[in-house]
């Protein structure tokens, strides 16, 4: 069983991350948000593959599922601004 913080650490050790957050309660199914400059110019599938490579053989074995949201820093700032404006309305 994996701890979300261990997954965050593994991702951050292999990718330059502005933000990384992983959640999951059962130790095998997780959701994650990863914001990295390394994603710039890459398609979503390529971004996800980069994260999966960072997790190595644990992905698909000990980690059964990881539902990812991957963003560039600009996408992250845009999303945060949108969420903040909704909260003030």
mmCIF file of C-alpha atoms in Angstrom:
data_model
loop_
_atom_site.group_PDB
_atom_site.id
_atom_site.type_symbol
_atom_site.label_atom_id
_atom_site.label_comp_id
_atom_site.label_asym_id
_atom_site.label_seq_id
_atom_site.Cartn_x
_atom_site.Cartn_y
_atom_site.Cartn_z
ATOM 1 C CA UNK A 1 0.000 0.000 0.000
ATOM 2 C CA UNK A 2 1.263 3.429 -0.971
ATOM 3 C CA UNK A 3 1.037 6.680 0.910
ATOM 4 C CA UNK A 4 0.022 9.752 -1.129
ATOM 5 C CA UNK A 5 2.986 11.703 0.290
ATOM 6 C CA UNK A 6 5.400 9.035 -0.992
ATOM 7 C CA UNK A 7 3.883 9.371 -4.469
ATOM 8 C CA UNK A 8 4.208 13.155 -4.301
ATOM 9 C CA UNK A 9 7.864 12.804 -3.292
ATOM 10 C CA UNK A 10 8.597 10.367 -6.140
ATOM 11 C CA UNK A 11 7.028 12.689 -8.710
ATOM 12 C CA UNK A 12 8.816 15.765 -7.337
ATOM 13 C CA UNK A 13 12.141 13.896 -7.354
ATOM 14 C CA UNK A 14 11.858 13.256 -11.107
ATOM 15 C CA UNK A 15 10.044 16.332 -12.417
ATOM 16 C CA UNK A 16 10.516 20.039 -11.700
ATOM 17 C CA UNK A 17 7.158 20.672 -10.029
ATOM 18 C CA UNK A 18 5.623 23.989 -9.130
ATOM 19 C CA UNK A 19 2.879 22.061 -7.341
ATOM 20 C CA UNK A 20 2.153 18.385 -6.743
ATOM 21 C CA UNK A 21 -0.758 17.008 -4.747
ATOM 22 C CA UNK A 22 -1.853 13.377 -4.491
ATOM 23 C CA UNK A 23 -4.832 12.062 -2.556
ATOM 24 C CA UNK A 24 -6.135 8.582 -1.911
ATOM 25 C CA UNK A 25 -7.520 6.745 1.052
ATOM 26 C CA UNK A 26 -7.230 3.057 0.187
ATOM 27 C CA UNK A 27 -3.501 2.942 -0.628
ATOM 28 C CA UNK A 28 -3.943 1.770 -4.225
ATOM 29 C CA UNK A 29 -6.292 4.262 -5.962
ATOM 30 C CA UNK A 30 -5.237 7.908 -6.166
ATOM 31 C CA UNK A 31 -5.988 11.259 -7.747
ATOM 32 C CA UNK A 32 -3.212 13.686 -8.492
ATOM 33 C CA UNK A 33 -2.546 17.234 -9.610
ATOM 34 C CA UNK A 34 0.897 17.989 -11.026
ATOM 35 C CA UNK A 35 2.001 21.416 -12.241
ATOM 36 C CA UNK A 36 5.314 21.482 -14.102
ATOM 37 C CA UNK A 37 7.186 23.637 -16.581
ATOM 38 C CA UNK A 38 8.316 20.344 -18.159
ATOM 39 C CA UNK A 39 4.781 19.878 -19.532
ATOM 40 C CA UNK A 40 5.025 22.906 -21.808
ATOM 41 C CA UNK A 41 4.465 21.956 -25.454
ATOM 42 C CA UNK A 42 3.517 18.358 -24.596
ATOM 43 C CA UNK A 43 0.156 16.703 -25.199
ATOM 44 C CA UNK A 44 -1.762 15.490 -22.139
ATOM 45 C CA UNK A 45 -0.891 11.858 -22.859
ATOM 46 C CA UNK A 46 2.795 12.769 -22.950
ATOM 47 C CA UNK A 47 2.470 14.702 -19.686
ATOM 48 C CA UNK A 48 0.829 11.720 -18.007
ATOM 49 C CA UNK A 49 3.511 9.387 -19.333
ATOM 50 C CA UNK A 50 6.152 11.627 -17.761
ATOM 51 C CA UNK A 51 4.450 11.268 -14.378
ATOM 52 C CA UNK A 52 4.058 7.500 -14.795
ATOM 53 C CA UNK A 53 7.763 7.190 -15.634
ATOM 54 C CA UNK A 54 8.579 9.095 -12.451
ATOM 55 C CA UNK A 55 6.700 6.421 -10.492
ATOM 56 C CA UNK A 56 8.488 3.580 -12.235
ATOM 57 C CA UNK A 57 7.365 -0.013 -11.740
ATOM 58 C CA UNK A 58 5.051 0.922 -8.848
ATOM 59 C CA UNK A 59 2.643 2.354 -11.424
ATOM 60 C CA UNK A 60 0.254 -0.423 -12.350
ATOM 61 C CA UNK A 61 1.400 -2.749 -9.586
ATOM 62 C CA UNK A 62 1.311 -1.242 -6.086
ATOM 63 C CA UNK A 63 -0.425 1.846 -7.476
ATOM 64 C CA UNK A 64 -3.475 0.410 -9.229
ATOM 65 C CA UNK A 65 -4.886 3.710 -10.469
ATOM 66 C CA UNK A 66 -3.805 7.330 -10.625
ATOM 67 C CA UNK A 67 -6.302 9.791 -12.097
ATOM 68 C CA UNK A 68 -4.144 12.731 -13.143
ATOM 69 C CA UNK A 69 -4.621 16.383 -13.868
ATOM 70 C CA UNK A 70 -1.453 17.839 -15.385
ATOM 71 C CA UNK A 71 -0.989 21.550 -15.992
ATOM 72 C CA UNK A 72 1.674 24.001 -17.085
ATOM 73 C CA UNK A 73 2.296 26.901 -14.689
ATOM 74 C CA UNK A 74 0.203 29.196 -16.905
ATOM 75 C CA UNK A 75 -2.716 26.752 -16.962
ATOM 76 C CA UNK A 76 -2.436 26.450 -13.170
ATOM 77 C CA UNK A 77 -2.531 30.240 -12.675
ATOM 78 C CA UNK A 78 -5.486 30.548 -15.044
ATOM 79 C CA UNK A 79 -7.394 27.819 -13.189
ATOM 80 C CA UNK A 80 -6.627 29.369 -9.798
ATOM 81 C CA UNK A 81 -7.784 32.801 -11.007
ATOM 82 C CA UNK A 82 -11.001 31.292 -12.360
ATOM 83 C CA UNK A 83 -11.704 29.462 -9.104
ATOM 84 C CA UNK A 84 -10.981 32.579 -7.048
ATOM 85 C CA UNK A 85 -13.331 34.686 -9.175
ATOM 86 C CA UNK A 86 -16.105 32.116 -8.728
ATOM 87 C CA UNK A 87 -15.595 32.179 -4.968
ATOM 88 C CA UNK A 88 -15.973 35.955 -4.826
ATOM 89 C CA UNK A 89 -19.165 36.058 -6.914
#
